[in-house]
PDB file of C-alpha atoms in Angstrom:
ATOM      1  CA  THR P   1     -20.618  40.651 -20.729  1.00  0.00           C
ATOM      2  CA  LYS P   2     -17.875  43.023 -21.807  1.00  0.00           C
ATOM      3  CA  GLN P   3     -17.096  40.941 -24.927  1.00  0.00           C
ATOM      4  CA  VAL P   4     -20.751  40.927 -26.039  1.00  0.00           C
ATOM      5  CA  LEU P   5     -21.055  44.673 -25.486  1.00  0.00           C
ATOM      6  CA  ALA P   6     -17.749  45.374 -27.244  1.00  0.00           C
ATOM      7  CA  TYR P   7     -18.849  43.325 -30.268  1.00  0.00           C
ATOM      8  CA  PHE P   8     -22.173  45.139 -30.666  1.00  0.00           C
ATOM      9  CA  GLN P   9     -20.475  48.507 -30.122  1.00  0.00           C
ATOM     10  CA  GLU P  10     -17.730  47.848 -32.656  1.00  0.00           C
ATOM     11  CA  TYR P  11     -19.828  46.297 -35.431  1.00  0.00           C
ATOM     12  CA  PHE P  12     -23.166  48.086 -35.007  1.00  0.00           C
ATOM     13  CA  GLY P  13     -22.488  51.138 -32.835  1.00  0.00           C
ATOM     14  CA  PHE P  14     -24.971  49.856 -30.210  1.00  0.00           C
ATOM     15  CA  ASN P  15     -24.889  50.978 -26.594  1.00  0.00           C
ATOM     16  CA  GLU P  16     -25.631  48.631 -23.688  1.00  0.00           C
ATOM     17  CA  ARG P  17     -29.398  49.091 -23.751  1.00  0.00           C
ATOM     18  CA  GLN P  18     -29.611  48.711 -27.536  1.00  0.00           C
ATOM     19  CA  THR P  19     -27.599  45.490 -27.273  1.00  0.00           C
ATOM     20  CA  VAL P  20     -29.978  44.044 -24.684  1.00  0.00           C
ATOM     21  CA  ALA P  21     -32.965  45.087 -26.811  1.00  0.00           C
ATOM     22  CA  ILE P  22     -31.701  43.554 -30.069  1.00  0.00           C
ATOM     23  CA  MET P  23     -30.825  40.272 -28.342  1.00  0.00           C
ATOM     24  CA  GLY P  24     -34.560  39.884 -27.720  1.00  0.00           C
ATOM     25  CA  ALA P  25     -34.813  38.936 -31.398  1.00  0.00           C
ATOM     26  CA  HIS P  26     -33.957  35.460 -30.128  1.00  0.00           C
ATOM     27  CA  ASN P  27     -37.684  35.252 -29.414  1.00  0.00           C
ATOM     28  CA  LEU P  28     -38.026  34.293 -33.063  1.00  0.00           C
ATOM     29  CA  GLY P  29     -36.889  31.056 -34.624  1.00  0.00           C
ATOM     30  CA  SER P  30     -34.458  28.495 -33.338  1.00  0.00           C
ATOM     31  CA  ALA P  31     -30.879  27.327 -33.701  1.00  0.00           C
ATOM     32  CA  HIS P  32     -30.047  24.425 -36.013  1.00  0.00           C
ATOM     33  CA  PRO P  33     -26.895  22.328 -35.561  1.00  0.00           C
ATOM     34  CA  ASP P  34     -26.198  22.092 -39.288  1.00  0.00           C
ATOM     35  CA  ILE P  35     -26.158  25.900 -39.546  1.00  0.00           C
ATOM     36  CA  SER P  36     -24.769  27.184 -36.232  1.00  0.00           C
ATOM     37  CA  GLY P  37     -23.715  24.105 -34.311  1.00  0.00           C
ATOM     38  CA  PHE P  38     -26.336  24.867 -31.652  1.00  0.00           C
ATOM     39  CA  THR P  39     -29.779  23.351 -31.299  1.00  0.00           C
ATOM     40  CA  GLY P  40     -33.112  24.480 -29.879  1.00  0.00           C
ATOM     41  CA  SER P  41     -35.262  27.527 -29.252  1.00  0.00           C
ATOM     42  CA  TRP P  42     -34.865  30.354 -26.790  1.00  0.00           C
ATOM     43  CA  VAL P  43     -38.612  30.452 -26.073  1.00  0.00           C
ATOM     44  CA  HIS P  44     -41.470  27.954 -26.344  1.00  0.00           C
ATOM     45  CA  GLN P  45     -43.593  30.060 -28.721  1.00  0.00           C
ATOM     46  CA  ASN P  46     -40.959  31.258 -31.159  1.00  0.00           C
ATOM     47  CA  ASP P  47     -43.121  32.803 -33.860  1.00  0.00           C
ATOM     48  CA  ILE P  48     -44.170  36.067 -32.143  1.00  0.00           C
ATOM     49  CA  LEU P  49     -42.341  38.901 -30.439  1.00  0.00           C
ATOM     50  CA  THR P  50     -42.940  38.819 -26.690  1.00  0.00           C
ATOM     51  CA  SER P  51     -40.786  39.428 -23.645  1.00  0.00           C
ATOM     52  CA  SER P  52     -40.557  35.653 -23.019  1.00  0.00           C
ATOM     53  CA  TYR P  53     -36.847  35.702 -23.867  1.00  0.00           C
ATOM     54  CA  TYR P  54     -36.174  37.992 -20.899  1.00  0.00           C
ATOM     55  CA  HIS P  55     -38.411  35.974 -18.560  1.00  0.00           C
ATOM     56  CA  ASN P  56     -36.480  32.833 -19.481  1.00  0.00           C
ATOM     57  CA  LEU P  57     -33.105  34.529 -19.303  1.00  0.00           C
ATOM     58  CA  VAL P  58     -33.403  35.528 -15.634  1.00  0.00           C
ATOM     59  CA  ASP P  59     -34.154  31.979 -14.450  1.00  0.00           C
ATOM     60  CA  PRO P  60     -31.265  30.964 -12.147  1.00  0.00           C
ATOM     61  CA  ASN P  61     -31.363  27.276 -13.092  1.00  0.00           C
ATOM     62  CA  TRP P  62     -29.720  27.215 -16.521  1.00  0.00           C
ATOM     63  CA  ASN P  63     -27.256  24.365 -17.010  1.00  0.00           C
ATOM     64  CA  GLN P  64     -24.428  24.523 -19.516  1.00  0.00           C
ATOM     65  CA  THR P  65     -24.239  21.400 -21.679  1.00  0.00           C
ATOM     66  CA  LEU P  66     -21.689  20.210 -24.209  1.00  0.00           C
ATOM     67  CA  LEU P  67     -23.419  19.097 -27.403  1.00  0.00           C
ATOM     68  CA  SER P  68     -21.856  15.778 -28.364  1.00  0.00           C
ATOM     69  CA  SER P  69     -22.589  16.185 -32.079  1.00  0.00           C
ATOM     70  CA  THR P  70     -20.955  19.592 -32.521  1.00  0.00           C
ATOM     71  CA  LYS P  71     -18.703  19.911 -29.442  1.00  0.00           C
ATOM     72  CA  LYS P  72     -20.257  23.301 -28.645  1.00  0.00           C
ATOM     73  CA  TRP P  73     -21.495  24.515 -25.279  1.00  0.00           C
ATOM     74  CA  GLN P  74     -25.004  25.865 -24.831  1.00  0.00           C
ATOM     75  CA  TRP P  75     -27.213  26.548 -21.812  1.00  0.00           C
ATOM     76  CA  GLU P  76     -30.330  24.392 -21.363  1.00  0.00           C
ATOM     77  CA  LEU P  77     -33.441  24.532 -19.176  1.00  0.00           C
ATOM     78  CA  ASN P  78     -36.917  23.017 -19.606  1.00  0.00           C
ATOM     79  CA  GLY P  79     -36.405  22.169 -23.274  1.00  0.00           C
ATOM     80  CA  LEU P  80     -35.029  25.622 -24.120  1.00  0.00           C
ATOM     81  CA  MET P  81     -31.540  26.852 -24.920  1.00  0.00           C
ATOM     82  CA  MET P  82     -29.433  29.979 -24.507  1.00  0.00           C
ATOM     83  CA  LEU P  83     -25.992  30.855 -25.822  1.00  0.00           C
ATOM     84  CA  ASN P  84     -23.141  32.327 -23.802  1.00  0.00           C
ATOM     85  CA  SER P  85     -23.913  35.687 -25.415  1.00  0.00           C
ATOM     86  CA  ASP P  86     -27.463  35.504 -24.030  1.00  0.00           C
ATOM     87  CA  VAL P  87     -26.512  34.458 -20.499  1.00  0.00           C
ATOM     88  CA  ALA P  88     -23.819  37.150 -20.447  1.00  0.00           C
ATOM     89  CA  LEU P  89     -26.621  39.740 -20.368  1.00  0.00           C
ATOM     90  CA  VAL P  90     -27.522  38.615 -16.831  1.00  0.00           C
ATOM     91  CA  ARG P  91     -24.357  37.009 -15.421  1.00  0.00           C
ATOM     92  CA  GLU P  92     -20.622  37.699 -15.486  1.00  0.00           C
ATOM     93  CA  PHE P  93     -18.373  34.768 -16.359  1.00  0.00           C
ATOM     94  CA  GLU P  94     -15.257  33.938 -18.310  1.00  0.00           C
ATOM     95  CA  VAL P  95     -15.225  31.479 -21.199  1.00  0.00           C
ATOM     96  CA  ASP P  96     -12.590  28.809 -21.761  1.00  0.00           C
ATOM     97  CA  ASN P  97     -11.456  29.184 -25.357  1.00  0.00           C
ATOM     98  CA  GLU P  98      -8.841  26.427 -25.166  1.00  0.00           C
ATOM     99  CA  GLY P  99      -9.083  22.660 -25.537  1.00  0.00           C
ATOM    100  CA  ASN P 100     -11.318  20.405 -27.587  1.00  0.00           C
ATOM    101  CA  ALA P 101     -14.613  22.152 -26.819  1.00  0.00           C
ATOM    102  CA  PRO P 102     -14.080  25.893 -26.369  1.00  0.00           C
ATOM    103  CA  GLY P 103     -16.901  27.906 -24.872  1.00  0.00           C
ATOM    104  CA  GLU P 104     -17.309  26.403 -21.422  1.00  0.00           C
ATOM    105  CA  ALA P 105     -18.307  29.046 -18.871  1.00  0.00           C
ATOM    106  CA  SER P 106     -16.206  29.491 -15.746  1.00  0.00           C
ATOM    107  CA  CYS P 107     -19.264  29.780 -13.537  1.00  0.00           C
ATOM    108  CA  PRO P 108     -22.148  27.356 -14.037  1.00  0.00           C
ATOM    109  CA  PHE P 109     -25.471  28.134 -12.364  1.00  0.00           C
ATOM    110  CA  VAL P 110     -25.923  24.585 -11.088  1.00  0.00           C
ATOM    111  CA  ASP P 111     -23.157  22.062 -10.416  1.00  0.00           C
ATOM    112  CA  SER P 112     -23.288  18.320 -11.104  1.00  0.00           C
ATOM    113  CA  SER P 113     -24.813  17.642  -7.675  1.00  0.00           C
ATOM    114  CA  GLY P 114     -27.645  20.096  -8.354  1.00  0.00           C
ATOM    115  CA  ALA P 115     -26.332  22.744  -5.970  1.00  0.00           C
ATOM    116  CA  THR P 116     -26.987  26.309  -7.089  1.00  0.00           C
ATOM    117  CA  LEU P 117     -23.839  28.361  -7.638  1.00  0.00           C
ATOM    118  CA  THR P 118     -23.595  32.100  -7.708  1.00  0.00           C
ATOM    119  CA  CYS P 119     -22.292  33.813 -10.807  1.00  0.00           C
ATOM    120  CA  PRO P 120     -22.157  37.564 -10.246  1.00  0.00           C
ATOM    121  CA  PHE P 121     -24.864  39.609 -11.931  1.00  0.00           C
ATOM    122  CA  ALA P 122     -23.936  41.505 -15.094  1.00  0.00           C
ATOM    123  CA  THR P 123     -24.152  45.000 -13.648  1.00  0.00           C
ATOM    124  CA  ARG P 124     -24.021  46.799 -17.015  1.00  0.00           C
ATOM    125  CA  THR P 125     -26.970  44.958 -18.588  1.00  0.00           C
ATOM    126  CA  ASN P 126     -28.999  43.136 -15.941  1.00  0.00           C
ATOM    127  CA  LYS P 127     -31.141  46.207 -15.164  1.00  0.00           C
ATOM    128  CA  SER P 128     -32.302  46.457 -18.797  1.00  0.00           C
ATOM    129  CA  VAL P 129     -33.064  42.727 -18.898  1.00  0.00           C
ATOM    130  CA  GLU P 130     -35.223  43.073 -15.767  1.00  0.00           C
ATOM    131  CA  GLN P 131     -36.990  46.138 -17.191  1.00  0.00           C
ATOM    132  CA  TYR P 132     -37.797  44.357 -20.456  1.00  0.00           C
ATOM    133  CA  LYS P 133     -38.985  41.278 -18.547  1.00  0.00           C
ATOM    134  CA  ASP P 134     -41.392  43.434 -16.552  1.00  0.00           C
ATOM    135  CA  ASN P 135     -42.478  45.780 -19.355  1.00  0.00           C
ATOM    136  CA  GLU P 136     -42.980  44.189 -22.756  1.00  0.00           C
ATOM    137  CA  ASN P 137     -44.150  47.475 -24.313  1.00  0.00           C
ATOM    138  CA  LEU P 138     -40.908  49.188 -23.249  1.00  0.00           C
ATOM    139  CA  TRP P 139     -38.896  46.419 -24.889  1.00  0.00           C
ATOM    140  CA  LEU P 140     -40.954  46.509 -28.085  1.00  0.00           C
ATOM    141  CA  GLN P 141     -40.508  50.287 -28.284  1.00  0.00           C
ATOM    142  CA  ASP P 142     -36.738  50.072 -27.731  1.00  0.00           C
ATOM    143  CA  PHE P 143     -36.481  47.125 -30.153  1.00  0.00           C
ATOM    144  CA  ARG P 144     -38.290  49.137 -32.813  1.00  0.00           C
ATOM    145  CA  ASP P 145     -36.230  52.289 -32.238  1.00  0.00           C
TER     146      ASP P 145
END
């Protein structure tokens, strides 16, 4: 979480809430492996602005997967994807930046046996995620501003 917040503060001057709000832009479009190395959409209906991104983000069943074609890690659930920067808005974890496939999170939500693991909540941003999930108009207002 701290790396995501530091990036948005340094390059855009965004505070924590502004960072959570702008990340909701992932409602639109999808990732393409030939452009970013990632693949998929963050939401099922990715052509309108809704709070679906935040609803999806709080699901505790995301599974981190290594993409064989690009050797990049992304989170997957029900045909959707999230990046580490997305999941870091709701959970605290470290990322392995060494080895052949950097980006693996230190704390998966579900292990290989299907058991749910507990990554600590991201205390600096989780409240805003929950507020935007529950109040789409609040998110749209903050996104606009």
